[in-house]
Amino acid sequence: MIELIRNTNIDFMGKRKFALAFSVVVSLIGIFALVQIGLGNANLGVDFAGGTAVQVKFAQSVPLQQVRTALEQGGLRDFDLQDLPTENKVLVRVKKQDEQLGGASEKITQILTQRFADKQPVIDSTTEIGPKVGSRLRQDALKAILVSVAGILLYIAWRFQFRFGIGATVATFHDVLAVLAIFFLLGKEINLILLSALLTIAGYSLTDTVVIFDRIRENLKRFANSREDTNSIINRSINEVLSRTIVTALTTLLAALALFLFGGEVLHDFALAMILGIVIGTYSSVFVASPVVVLLGNKKNAGQTAAAGSRS
């Protein structure tokens, strides 16, 4: 693998108190955002808040921007568009507002029929998502995140030790909360696309953390009988895989940036969440996961317990 930097000797563990303080603040904002989402007070998408989804089929392809402009000029607000170019279809999703469900679909039909009469728009399907369904989807989404985090805890606890599992779980949950906090503060929409991004971020963060944990485990065994303390061994381990961590983060970041810049409006928030998740996930792998393991362990005999308890 390409090595961008070599032979670094950065004292990551020496900066853990500042990093943990920062992470605690970010996580508290994330928990607040999570509560607001659960109460329905955040900027929720149609999936979670309820609304109308109308799928329109055209005889010819119509640029998404033209559809957006037509709907905005027709007085429609708070809607999302999704392009289905292979079938000349456009999915319009409108959040539930004060008017009764059903009013939005009639309005969309009227606007598109008038504006694109030559493209012969036909309503392919109309779906109404009521508040109860949205609430149920919201609860299911939160359960999905909690179950995935619990699975991570069990896997890492089996693969390494329980305290490593706690460290990886805390880092993963930290990343999800941090991205959620930023989206909440920016007033971005919380929807199923963001949920997909959060679960992807959890997987990325876990992979990055496992690589570092693997090196820490190897070095804890290797230096179990030396005078080197646990903090020094963890610093050594992180520095040894630092180049790999940076290269992996940069390559995935480039892919996410390409989606952000050229993926269109539909993928814009997904790509933004991925960019934030990659940066935060890399940070947490170094400054959150390992310090938590040290906090839960016994510095004096960490090497011996790791050597005895780890699984190859």
PDB file of C-alpha atoms in Angstrom:
ATOM      1  CA  MET A   1       0.000   0.000   0.000  1.00  0.00           C
ATOM      2  CA  ILE A   2       1.127   3.565  -0.701  1.00  0.00           C
ATOM      3  CA  GLU A   3       2.639   5.192   2.393  1.00  0.00           C
ATOM      4  CA  LEU A   4       1.996   8.914   2.595  1.00  0.00           C
ATOM      5  CA  ILE A   5       3.886   9.300   5.857  1.00  0.00           C
ATOM      6  CA  ARG A   6       6.460   7.101   7.562  1.00  0.00           C
ATOM      7  CA  ASN A   7       7.981   6.663  10.991  1.00  0.00           C
ATOM      8  CA  THR A   8       5.634   9.028  12.791  1.00  0.00           C
ATOM      9  CA  ASN A   9       5.763   9.316  16.568  1.00  0.00           C
ATOM     10  CA  ILE A  10       2.648  11.274  17.474  1.00  0.00           C
ATOM     11  CA  ASP A  11       1.454  11.167  21.091  1.00  0.00           C
ATOM     12  CA  PHE A  12      -2.223  10.438  20.409  1.00  0.00           C
ATOM     13  CA  MET A  13      -2.950   9.189  23.907  1.00  0.00           C
ATOM     14  CA  GLY A  14      -1.508  12.364  25.403  1.00  0.00           C
ATOM     15  CA  LYS A  15      -4.283  14.323  23.690  1.00  0.00           C
ATOM     16  CA  ARG A  16      -7.077  11.969  24.709  1.00  0.00           C
ATOM     17  CA  LYS A  17      -8.527  14.233  27.425  1.00  0.00           C
ATOM     18  CA  PHE A  18      -9.092  17.125  24.995  1.00  0.00           C
ATOM     19  CA  ALA A  19     -10.477  14.727  22.384  1.00  0.00           C
ATOM     20  CA  LEU A  20     -12.812  13.053  24.862  1.00  0.00           C
ATOM     21  CA  ALA A  21     -14.094  16.436  26.088  1.00  0.00           C
ATOM     22  CA  PHE A  22     -14.860  17.440  22.498  1.00  0.00           C
ATOM     23  CA  SER A  23     -16.505  14.081  21.802  1.00  0.00           C
ATOM     24  CA  VAL A  24     -18.676  14.293  24.912  1.00  0.00           C
ATOM     25  CA  VAL A  25     -20.046  17.694  23.804  1.00  0.00           C
ATOM     26  CA  VAL A  26     -20.735  16.435  20.268  1.00  0.00           C
ATOM     27  CA  SER A  27     -22.368  13.265  21.596  1.00  0.00           C
ATOM     28  CA  LEU A  28     -24.633  15.221  23.968  1.00  0.00           C
ATOM     29  CA  ILE A  29     -25.839  17.317  21.023  1.00  0.00           C
ATOM     30  CA  GLY A  30     -26.385  14.087  19.097  1.00  0.00           C
ATOM     31  CA  ILE A  31     -28.427  12.591  21.959  1.00  0.00           C
ATOM     32  CA  PHE A  32     -30.493  15.791  22.085  1.00  0.00           C
ATOM     33  CA  ALA A  33     -31.079  15.491  18.329  1.00  0.00           C
ATOM     34  CA  LEU A  34     -32.050  11.847  18.778  1.00  0.00           C
ATOM     35  CA  VAL A  35     -34.636  12.795  21.425  1.00  0.00           C
ATOM     36  CA  GLN A  36     -36.023  15.533  19.190  1.00  0.00           C
ATOM     37  CA  ILE A  37     -36.335  13.055  16.318  1.00  0.00           C
ATOM     38  CA  GLY A  38     -38.134  10.609  18.605  1.00  0.00           C
ATOM     39  CA  LEU A  39     -40.537  13.363  19.662  1.00  0.00           C
ATOM     40  CA  GLY A  40     -41.087  14.422  16.049  1.00  0.00           C
ATOM     41  CA  ASN A  41     -39.641  17.915  16.612  1.00  0.00           C
ATOM     42  CA  ALA A  42     -36.788  17.683  14.084  1.00  0.00           C
ATOM     43  CA  ASN A  43     -36.905  18.391  10.347  1.00  0.00           C
ATOM     44  CA  LEU A  44     -38.267  14.965   9.470  1.00  0.00           C
ATOM     45  CA  GLY A  45     -38.697  13.716   5.928  1.00  0.00           C
ATOM     46  CA  VAL A  46     -41.852  12.274   4.441  1.00  0.00           C
ATOM     47  CA  ASP A  47     -40.778   8.792   5.534  1.00  0.00           C
ATOM     48  CA  PHE A  48     -40.908   9.754   9.212  1.00  0.00           C
ATOM     49  CA  ALA A  49     -43.313  12.704   9.367  1.00  0.00           C
ATOM     50  CA  GLY A  50     -45.980  11.425   6.986  1.00  0.00           C
ATOM     51  CA  GLY A  51     -47.036  12.909   3.669  1.00  0.00           C
ATOM     52  CA  THR A  52     -47.706  12.038   0.070  1.00  0.00           C
ATOM     53  CA  ALA A  53     -45.563  10.226  -2.507  1.00  0.00           C
ATOM     54  CA  VAL A  54     -46.627  10.540  -6.161  1.00  0.00           C
ATOM     55  CA  GLN A  55     -44.868   8.667  -8.960  1.00  0.00           C
ATOM     56  CA  VAL A  56     -45.332  10.328 -12.353  1.00  0.00           C
ATOM     57  CA  LYS A  57     -44.493   8.673 -15.683  1.00  0.00           C
ATOM     58  CA  PHE A  58     -43.689  10.823 -18.745  1.00  0.00           C
ATOM     59  CA  ALA A  59     -43.725   9.825 -22.407  1.00  0.00           C
ATOM     60  CA  GLN A  60     -40.227  11.354 -22.730  1.00  0.00           C
ATOM     61  CA  SER A  61     -37.456  12.102 -20.310  1.00  0.00           C
ATOM     62  CA  VAL A  62     -37.873  15.365 -18.384  1.00  0.00           C
ATOM     63  CA  PRO A  63     -34.935  16.995 -16.536  1.00  0.00           C
ATOM     64  CA  LEU A  64     -35.431  16.891 -12.784  1.00  0.00           C
ATOM     65  CA  GLN A  65     -34.673  20.587 -12.444  1.00  0.00           C
ATOM     66  CA  GLN A  66     -37.555  21.461 -14.802  1.00  0.00           C
ATOM     67  CA  VAL A  67     -39.939  19.401 -12.659  1.00  0.00           C
ATOM     68  CA  ARG A  68     -38.651  21.121  -9.520  1.00  0.00           C
ATOM     69  CA  THR A  69     -39.071  24.585 -11.028  1.00  0.00           C
ATOM     70  CA  ALA A  70     -42.598  23.796 -12.241  1.00  0.00           C
ATOM     71  CA  LEU A  71     -43.690  22.535  -8.812  1.00  0.00           C
ATOM     72  CA  GLU A  72     -42.148  25.527  -7.020  1.00  0.00           C
ATOM     73  CA  GLN A  73     -43.802  27.965  -9.438  1.00  0.00           C
ATOM     74  CA  GLY A  74     -47.058  26.084  -8.845  1.00  0.00           C
ATOM     75  CA  GLY A  75     -46.808  26.897  -5.122  1.00  0.00           C
ATOM     76  CA  LEU A  76     -45.665  23.506  -3.800  1.00  0.00           C
ATOM     77  CA  ARG A  77     -43.288  23.594  -0.817  1.00  0.00           C
ATOM     78  CA  ASP A  78     -41.304  21.062   1.262  1.00  0.00           C
ATOM     79  CA  PHE A  79     -41.022  18.347  -1.342  1.00  0.00           C
ATOM     80  CA  ASP A  80     -38.336  15.907  -2.483  1.00  0.00           C
ATOM     81  CA  LEU A  81     -37.737  14.628  -5.991  1.00  0.00           C
ATOM     82  CA  GLN A  82     -36.237  11.347  -7.060  1.00  0.00           C
ATOM     83  CA  ASP A  83     -35.400  10.651 -10.685  1.00  0.00           C
ATOM     84  CA  LEU A  84     -36.058   7.223 -12.234  1.00  0.00           C
ATOM     85  CA  PRO A  85     -34.489   7.929 -15.668  1.00  0.00           C
ATOM     86  CA  THR A  86     -34.643   4.412 -17.127  1.00  0.00           C
ATOM     87  CA  GLU A  87     -38.454   4.511 -16.941  1.00  0.00           C
ATOM     88  CA  ASN A  88     -38.950   8.255 -17.541  1.00  0.00           C
ATOM     89  CA  LYS A  89     -40.493   8.490 -14.071  1.00  0.00           C
ATOM     90  CA  VAL A  90     -40.176  11.056 -11.303  1.00  0.00           C
ATOM     91  CA  LEU A  91     -41.075  10.425  -7.666  1.00  0.00           C
ATOM     92  CA  VAL A  92     -42.448  13.483  -5.838  1.00  0.00           C
ATOM     93  CA  ARG A  93     -42.674  13.295  -2.057  1.00  0.00           C
ATOM     94  CA  VAL A  94     -44.455  16.036  -0.121  1.00  0.00           C
ATOM     95  CA  LYS A  95     -44.441  16.372   3.636  1.00  0.00           C
ATOM     96  CA  LYS A  96     -47.746  16.360   5.441  1.00  0.00           C
ATOM     97  CA  GLN A  97     -48.852  19.907   6.071  1.00  0.00           C
ATOM     98  CA  ASP A  98     -51.994  21.494   7.403  1.00  0.00           C
ATOM     99  CA  GLU A  99     -54.134  20.374   4.494  1.00  0.00           C
ATOM    100  CA  GLN A 100     -55.573  16.884   4.496  1.00  0.00           C
ATOM    101  CA  LEU A 101     -53.674  14.090   2.853  1.00  0.00           C
ATOM    102  CA  GLY A 102     -54.719  13.758  -0.756  1.00  0.00           C
ATOM    103  CA  GLY A 103     -54.662  17.497  -1.488  1.00  0.00           C
ATOM    104  CA  ALA A 104     -50.992  17.389  -2.391  1.00  0.00           C
ATOM    105  CA  SER A 105     -51.361  14.605  -4.966  1.00  0.00           C
ATOM    106  CA  GLU A 106     -54.141  16.501  -6.736  1.00  0.00           C
ATOM    107  CA  LYS A 107     -52.023  19.639  -6.786  1.00  0.00           C
ATOM    108  CA  ILE A 108     -48.988  17.791  -8.198  1.00  0.00           C
ATOM    109  CA  THR A 109     -51.140  16.186 -10.898  1.00  0.00           C
ATOM    110  CA  GLN A 110     -52.612  19.522 -11.902  1.00  0.00           C
ATOM    111  CA  ILE A 111     -49.263  21.346 -12.057  1.00  0.00           C
ATOM    112  CA  LEU A 112     -47.421  18.681 -14.052  1.00  0.00           C
ATOM    113  CA  THR A 113     -50.298  18.102 -16.461  1.00  0.00           C
ATOM    114  CA  GLN A 114     -50.448  21.814 -17.284  1.00  0.00           C
ATOM    115  CA  ARG A 115     -46.694  22.378 -17.469  1.00  0.00           C
ATOM    116  CA  PHE A 116     -45.675  19.203 -19.343  1.00  0.00           C
ATOM    117  CA  ALA A 117     -48.753  18.496 -21.477  1.00  0.00           C
ATOM    118  CA  ASP A 118     -46.510  17.616 -24.443  1.00  0.00           C
ATOM    119  CA  LYS A 119     -44.721  14.942 -22.347  1.00  0.00           C
ATOM    120  CA  GLN A 120     -48.055  13.274 -21.491  1.00  0.00           C
ATOM    121  CA  PRO A 121     -47.554  12.863 -17.708  1.00  0.00           C
ATOM    122  CA  VAL A 122     -49.483   9.976 -16.148  1.00  0.00           C
ATOM    123  CA  ILE A 123     -49.804   9.310 -12.414  1.00  0.00           C
ATOM    124  CA  ASP A 124     -48.268   5.882 -11.970  1.00  0.00           C
ATOM    125  CA  SER A 125     -48.964   5.546  -8.246  1.00  0.00           C
ATOM    126  CA  THR A 126     -49.932   7.605  -5.235  1.00  0.00           C
ATOM    127  CA  THR A 127     -48.999   6.693  -1.683  1.00  0.00           C
ATOM    128  CA  GLU A 128     -50.224   8.417   1.430  1.00  0.00           C
ATOM    129  CA  ILE A 129     -48.071   8.048   4.545  1.00  0.00           C
ATOM    130  CA  GLY A 130     -50.054   8.958   7.637  1.00  0.00           C
ATOM    131  CA  PRO A 131     -48.594  10.244  10.912  1.00  0.00           C
ATOM    132  CA  LYS A 132     -48.944   6.819  12.570  1.00  0.00           C
ATOM    133  CA  VAL A 133     -47.010   5.083   9.797  1.00  0.00           C
ATOM    134  CA  GLY A 134     -44.347   7.796   9.914  1.00  0.00           C
ATOM    135  CA  SER A 135     -44.074   7.406  13.687  1.00  0.00           C
ATOM    136  CA  ARG A 136     -43.725   3.638  13.297  1.00  0.00           C
ATOM    137  CA  LEU A 137     -40.987   4.056  10.662  1.00  0.00           C
ATOM    138  CA  ARG A 138     -39.199   6.486  12.970  1.00  0.00           C
ATOM    139  CA  GLN A 139     -39.261   4.012  15.853  1.00  0.00           C
ATOM    140  CA  ASP A 140     -38.121   1.173  13.575  1.00  0.00           C
ATOM    141  CA  ALA A 141     -35.223   3.317  12.322  1.00  0.00           C
ATOM    142  CA  LEU A 142     -34.048   3.998  15.874  1.00  0.00           C
ATOM    143  CA  LYS A 143     -34.311   0.289  16.675  1.00  0.00           C
ATOM    144  CA  ALA A 144     -32.260  -0.541  13.569  1.00  0.00           C
ATOM    145  CA  ILE A 145     -29.451   1.734  14.761  1.00  0.00           C
ATOM    146  CA  LEU A 146     -29.524   0.310  18.307  1.00  0.00           C
ATOM    147  CA  VAL A 147     -29.583  -3.309  17.076  1.00  0.00           C
ATOM    148  CA  SER A 148     -26.669  -2.679  14.693  1.00  0.00           C
ATOM    149  CA  VAL A 149     -24.639  -1.083  17.486  1.00  0.00           C
ATOM    150  CA  ALA A 150     -25.422  -4.039  19.789  1.00  0.00           C
ATOM    151  CA  GLY A 151     -24.258  -6.414  17.035  1.00  0.00           C
ATOM    152  CA  ILE A 152     -20.992  -4.508  16.759  1.00  0.00           C
ATOM    153  CA  LEU A 153     -20.488  -4.801  20.525  1.00  0.00           C
ATOM    154  CA  LEU A 154     -21.004  -8.574  20.455  1.00  0.00           C
ATOM    155  CA  TYR A 155     -18.741  -9.109  17.431  1.00  0.00           C
ATOM    156  CA  ILE A 156     -15.824  -7.077  18.777  1.00  0.00           C
ATOM    157  CA  ALA A 157     -16.258  -8.562  22.264  1.00  0.00           C
ATOM    158  CA  TRP A 158     -15.978 -12.049  20.719  1.00  0.00           C
ATOM    159  CA  ARG A 159     -13.138 -11.089  18.360  1.00  0.00           C
ATOM    160  CA  PHE A 160     -11.015  -9.264  20.939  1.00  0.00           C
ATOM    161  CA  GLN A 161     -12.095  -8.614  24.528  1.00  0.00           C
ATOM    162  CA  PHE A 162     -15.207  -7.120  26.052  1.00  0.00           C
ATOM    163  CA  ARG A 163     -13.499  -3.776  26.736  1.00  0.00           C
ATOM    164  CA  PHE A 164     -12.400  -3.585  23.089  1.00  0.00           C
ATOM    165  CA  GLY A 165     -16.031  -4.206  22.161  1.00  0.00           C
ATOM    166  CA  ILE A 166     -17.090  -1.341  24.415  1.00  0.00           C
ATOM    167  CA  GLY A 167     -14.449   0.913  22.806  1.00  0.00           C
ATOM    168  CA  ALA A 168     -15.572   0.066  19.256  1.00  0.00           C
ATOM    169  CA  THR A 169     -19.242   0.455  20.178  1.00  0.00           C
ATOM    170  CA  VAL A 170     -18.670   3.825  21.838  1.00  0.00           C
ATOM    171  CA  ALA A 171     -16.680   5.037  18.795  1.00  0.00           C
ATOM    172  CA  THR A 172     -19.342   3.824  16.361  1.00  0.00           C
ATOM    173  CA  PHE A 173     -22.216   5.303  18.361  1.00  0.00           C
ATOM    174  CA  HIS A 174     -20.177   8.516  18.685  1.00  0.00           C
ATOM    175  CA  ASP A 175     -19.875   8.761  14.879  1.00  0.00           C
ATOM    176  CA  VAL A 176     -23.602   8.222  14.351  1.00  0.00           C
ATOM    177  CA  LEU A 177     -24.468  10.827  17.012  1.00  0.00           C
ATOM    178  CA  ALA A 178     -21.932  13.334  15.639  1.00  0.00           C
ATOM    179  CA  VAL A 179     -23.313  13.179  12.083  1.00  0.00           C
ATOM    180  CA  LEU A 180     -26.849  13.323  13.437  1.00  0.00           C
ATOM    181  CA  ALA A 181     -25.917  16.358  15.570  1.00  0.00           C
ATOM    182  CA  ILE A 182     -24.457  18.224  12.572  1.00  0.00           C
ATOM    183  CA  PHE A 183     -27.498  17.467  10.406  1.00  0.00           C
ATOM    184  CA  PHE A 184     -29.799  18.587  13.226  1.00  0.00           C
ATOM    185  CA  LEU A 185     -27.886  21.851  13.748  1.00  0.00           C
ATOM    186  CA  LEU A 186     -27.859  22.539   9.995  1.00  0.00           C
ATOM    187  CA  GLY A 187     -31.603  21.933   9.819  1.00  0.00           C
ATOM    188  CA  LYS A 188     -31.093  19.147   7.269  1.00  0.00           C
ATOM    189  CA  GLU A 189     -33.883  16.691   6.657  1.00  0.00           C
ATOM    190  CA  ILE A 190     -33.850  13.463   8.669  1.00  0.00           C
ATOM    191  CA  ASN A 191     -35.067  10.687   6.371  1.00  0.00           C
ATOM    192  CA  LEU A 192     -34.427   7.095   5.310  1.00  0.00           C
ATOM    193  CA  ILE A 193     -31.566   8.206   3.032  1.00  0.00           C
ATOM    194  CA  LEU A 194     -29.768   9.669   6.053  1.00  0.00           C
ATOM    195  CA  LEU A 195     -30.476   6.469   7.976  1.00  0.00           C
ATOM    196  CA  SER A 196     -28.793   4.482   5.166  1.00  0.00           C
ATOM    197  CA  ALA A 197     -25.804   6.816   5.375  1.00  0.00           C
ATOM    198  CA  LEU A 198     -25.595   6.414   9.172  1.00  0.00           C
ATOM    199  CA  LEU A 199     -25.548   2.610   8.955  1.00  0.00           C
ATOM    200  CA  THR A 200     -22.878   2.806   6.225  1.00  0.00           C
ATOM    201  CA  ILE A 201     -20.843   5.138   8.424  1.00  0.00           C
ATOM    202  CA  ALA A 202     -21.158   2.676  11.324  1.00  0.00           C
ATOM    203  CA  GLY A 203     -19.706  -0.068   9.106  1.00  0.00           C
ATOM    204  CA  TYR A 204     -16.848   2.148   7.893  1.00  0.00           C
ATOM    205  CA  SER A 205     -16.005   3.298  11.408  1.00  0.00           C
ATOM    206  CA  LEU A 206     -15.990  -0.282  12.688  1.00  0.00           C
ATOM    207  CA  THR A 207     -13.632  -1.462   9.922  1.00  0.00           C
ATOM    208  CA  ASP A 208     -11.206   1.360  10.629  1.00  0.00           C
ATOM    209  CA  THR A 209     -11.318   0.687  14.375  1.00  0.00           C
ATOM    210  CA  VAL A 210     -10.754  -3.057  13.946  1.00  0.00           C
ATOM    211  CA  VAL A 211      -7.555  -2.411  11.945  1.00  0.00           C
ATOM    212  CA  ILE A 212      -6.158  -0.310  14.779  1.00  0.00           C
ATOM    213  CA  PHE A 213      -7.341  -2.788  17.436  1.00  0.00           C
ATOM    214  CA  ASP A 214      -5.650  -5.617  15.534  1.00  0.00           C
ATOM    215  CA  ARG A 215      -2.306  -3.808  15.633  1.00  0.00           C
ATOM    216  CA  ILE A 216      -2.791  -2.904  19.312  1.00  0.00           C
ATOM    217  CA  ARG A 217      -3.507  -6.544  20.130  1.00  0.00           C
ATOM    218  CA  GLU A 218      -0.396  -7.716  18.280  1.00  0.00           C
ATOM    219  CA  ASN A 219       1.793  -5.171  20.023  1.00  0.00           C
ATOM    220  CA  LEU A 220       0.274  -5.879  23.448  1.00  0.00           C
ATOM    221  CA  LYS A 221       1.331  -9.494  23.007  1.00  0.00           C
ATOM    222  CA  ARG A 222       4.730  -8.565  21.570  1.00  0.00           C
ATOM    223  CA  PHE A 223       5.605  -6.138  24.365  1.00  0.00           C
ATOM    224  CA  ALA A 224       3.756  -7.944  27.181  1.00  0.00           C
ATOM    225  CA  ASN A 225       7.001  -8.484  29.115  1.00  0.00           C
ATOM    226  CA  SER A 226       8.592  -5.129  28.338  1.00  0.00           C
ATOM    227  CA  ARG A 227       8.577  -2.020  30.508  1.00  0.00           C
ATOM    228  CA  GLU A 228       6.603  -0.099  27.943  1.00  0.00           C
ATOM    229  CA  ASP A 229       3.239   1.003  29.348  1.00  0.00           C
ATOM    230  CA  THR A 230      -0.113   0.563  27.618  1.00  0.00           C
ATOM    231  CA  ASN A 231      -0.352   4.172  26.432  1.00  0.00           C
ATOM    232  CA  SER A 232       3.023   3.930  24.681  1.00  0.00           C
ATOM    233  CA  ILE A 233       2.065   0.632  23.041  1.00  0.00           C
ATOM    234  CA  ILE A 234      -1.211   2.116  21.792  1.00  0.00           C
ATOM    235  CA  ASN A 235       0.632   5.198  20.480  1.00  0.00           C
ATOM    236  CA  ARG A 236       3.097   2.925  18.716  1.00  0.00           C
ATOM    237  CA  SER A 237       0.248   0.874  17.204  1.00  0.00           C
ATOM    238  CA  ILE A 238      -1.710   3.878  15.922  1.00  0.00           C
ATOM    239  CA  ASN A 239       1.436   5.393  14.396  1.00  0.00           C
ATOM    240  CA  GLU A 240       2.244   2.109  12.660  1.00  0.00           C
ATOM    241  CA  VAL A 241      -1.147   2.026  10.875  1.00  0.00           C
ATOM    242  CA  LEU A 242      -1.513   5.800  10.509  1.00  0.00           C
ATOM    243  CA  SER A 243      -0.495   5.852   6.856  1.00  0.00           C
ATOM    244  CA  ARG A 244      -2.945   3.068   6.029  1.00  0.00           C
ATOM    245  CA  THR A 245      -5.704   4.892   7.925  1.00  0.00           C
ATOM    246  CA  ILE A 246      -5.066   8.148   6.049  1.00  0.00           C
ATOM    247  CA  VAL A 247      -4.899   6.458   2.619  1.00  0.00           C
ATOM    248  CA  THR A 248      -8.160   4.576   3.273  1.00  0.00           C
ATOM    249  CA  ALA A 249      -9.898   7.724   4.489  1.00  0.00           C
ATOM    250  CA  LEU A 250      -8.693   9.809   1.525  1.00  0.00           C
ATOM    251  CA  THR A 251      -9.753   7.284  -1.110  1.00  0.00           C
ATOM    252  CA  THR A 252     -13.225   6.852   0.348  1.00  0.00           C
ATOM    253  CA  LEU A 253     -13.450  10.612   0.853  1.00  0.00           C
ATOM    254  CA  LEU A 254     -12.721  11.194  -2.840  1.00  0.00           C
ATOM    255  CA  ALA A 255     -15.585   8.867  -3.796  1.00  0.00           C
ATOM    256  CA  ALA A 256     -17.953  10.659  -1.406  1.00  0.00           C
ATOM    257  CA  LEU A 257     -16.817  14.058  -2.713  1.00  0.00           C
ATOM    258  CA  ALA A 258     -17.535  12.955  -6.285  1.00  0.00           C
ATOM    259  CA  LEU A 259     -21.068  11.988  -5.219  1.00  0.00           C
ATOM    260  CA  PHE A 260     -21.470  15.294  -3.391  1.00  0.00           C
ATOM    261  CA  LEU A 261     -20.326  17.402  -6.354  1.00  0.00           C
ATOM    262  CA  PHE A 262     -21.762  15.438  -9.282  1.00  0.00           C
ATOM    263  CA  GLY A 263     -24.386  13.098  -7.820  1.00  0.00           C
ATOM    264  CA  GLY A 264     -27.228  15.574  -8.083  1.00  0.00           C
ATOM    265  CA  GLU A 265     -29.601  16.885  -5.465  1.00  0.00           C
ATOM    266  CA  VAL A 266     -31.033  13.481  -4.591  1.00  0.00           C
ATOM    267  CA  LEU A 267     -27.634  12.194  -3.393  1.00  0.00           C
ATOM    268  CA  HIS A 268     -26.432  15.505  -1.971  1.00  0.00           C
ATOM    269  CA  ASP A 269     -27.344  14.903   1.684  1.00  0.00           C
ATOM    270  CA  PHE A 270     -26.319  11.243   1.532  1.00  0.00           C
ATOM    271  CA  ALA A 271     -22.889  12.251   0.209  1.00  0.00           C
ATOM    272  CA  LEU A 272     -22.589  15.017   2.825  1.00  0.00           C
ATOM    273  CA  ALA A 273     -23.350  12.527   5.596  1.00  0.00           C
ATOM    274  CA  MET A 274     -20.734  10.145   4.183  1.00  0.00           C
ATOM    275  CA  ILE A 275     -18.087  12.901   4.023  1.00  0.00           C
ATOM    276  CA  LEU A 276     -18.778  13.865   7.640  1.00  0.00           C
ATOM    277  CA  GLY A 277     -18.865  10.212   8.679  1.00  0.00           C
ATOM    278  CA  ILE A 278     -15.500   9.401   7.071  1.00  0.00           C
ATOM    279  CA  VAL A 279     -13.793  12.350   8.762  1.00  0.00           C
ATOM    280  CA  ILE A 280     -15.420  11.718  12.153  1.00  0.00           C
ATOM    281  CA  GLY A 281     -14.956   7.943  11.876  1.00  0.00           C
ATOM    282  CA  THR A 282     -11.231   8.356  11.267  1.00  0.00           C
ATOM    283  CA  TYR A 283     -10.987  10.731  14.223  1.00  0.00           C
ATOM    284  CA  SER A 284     -12.903   8.412  16.554  1.00  0.00           C
ATOM    285  CA  SER A 285     -10.844   5.363  15.610  1.00  0.00           C
ATOM    286  CA  VAL A 286      -7.782   7.160  16.942  1.00  0.00           C
ATOM    287  CA  PHE A 287      -9.076   9.458  19.682  1.00  0.00           C
ATOM    288  CA  VAL A 288     -12.173   7.691  21.039  1.00  0.00           C
ATOM    289  CA  ALA A 289     -11.979   3.896  20.652  1.00  0.00           C
ATOM    290  CA  SER A 290      -8.476   3.340  22.044  1.00  0.00           C
ATOM    291  CA  PRO A 291      -8.758   5.756  25.021  1.00  0.00           C
ATOM    292  CA  VAL A 292     -12.011   4.040  26.054  1.00  0.00           C
ATOM    293  CA  VAL A 293     -10.208   0.675  26.024  1.00  0.00           C
ATOM    294  CA  VAL A 294      -7.495   2.142  28.263  1.00  0.00           C
ATOM    295  CA  LEU A 295     -10.078   3.648  30.612  1.00  0.00           C
ATOM    296  CA  LEU A 296     -11.722   0.236  31.023  1.00  0.00           C
ATOM    297  CA  GLY A 297      -8.472  -1.698  31.388  1.00  0.00           C
ATOM    298  CA  ASN A 298      -5.758  -2.159  33.940  1.00  0.00           C
ATOM    299  CA  LYS A 299      -2.647  -0.375  32.716  1.00  0.00           C
ATOM    300  CA  LYS A 300      -0.272  -2.546  34.692  1.00  0.00           C
ATOM    301  CA  ASN A 301      -1.295  -5.891  33.271  1.00  0.00           C
ATOM    302  CA  ALA A 302      -3.048  -4.869  30.052  1.00  0.00           C
ATOM    303  CA  GLY A 303      -0.485  -6.639  27.950  1.00  0.00           C
ATOM    304  CA  GLN A 304      -0.753  -9.901  29.836  1.00  0.00           C
ATOM    305  CA  THR A 305      -4.570  -9.918  29.815  1.00  0.00           C
ATOM    306  CA  ALA A 306      -4.641  -9.091  26.128  1.00  0.00           C
ATOM    307  CA  ALA A 307      -2.216 -11.875  25.323  1.00  0.00           C
ATOM    308  CA  ALA A 308      -4.235 -14.315  27.369  1.00  0.00           C
ATOM    309  CA  GLY A 309      -7.689 -13.249  26.360  1.00  0.00           C
ATOM    310  CA  SER A 310      -7.399 -12.409  22.668  1.00  0.00           C
ATOM    311  CA  ARG A 311      -8.527 -14.748  19.894  1.00  0.00           C
ATOM    312  CA  SER A 312      -6.424 -15.300  16.836  1.00  0.00           C
TER     313      SER A 312
END
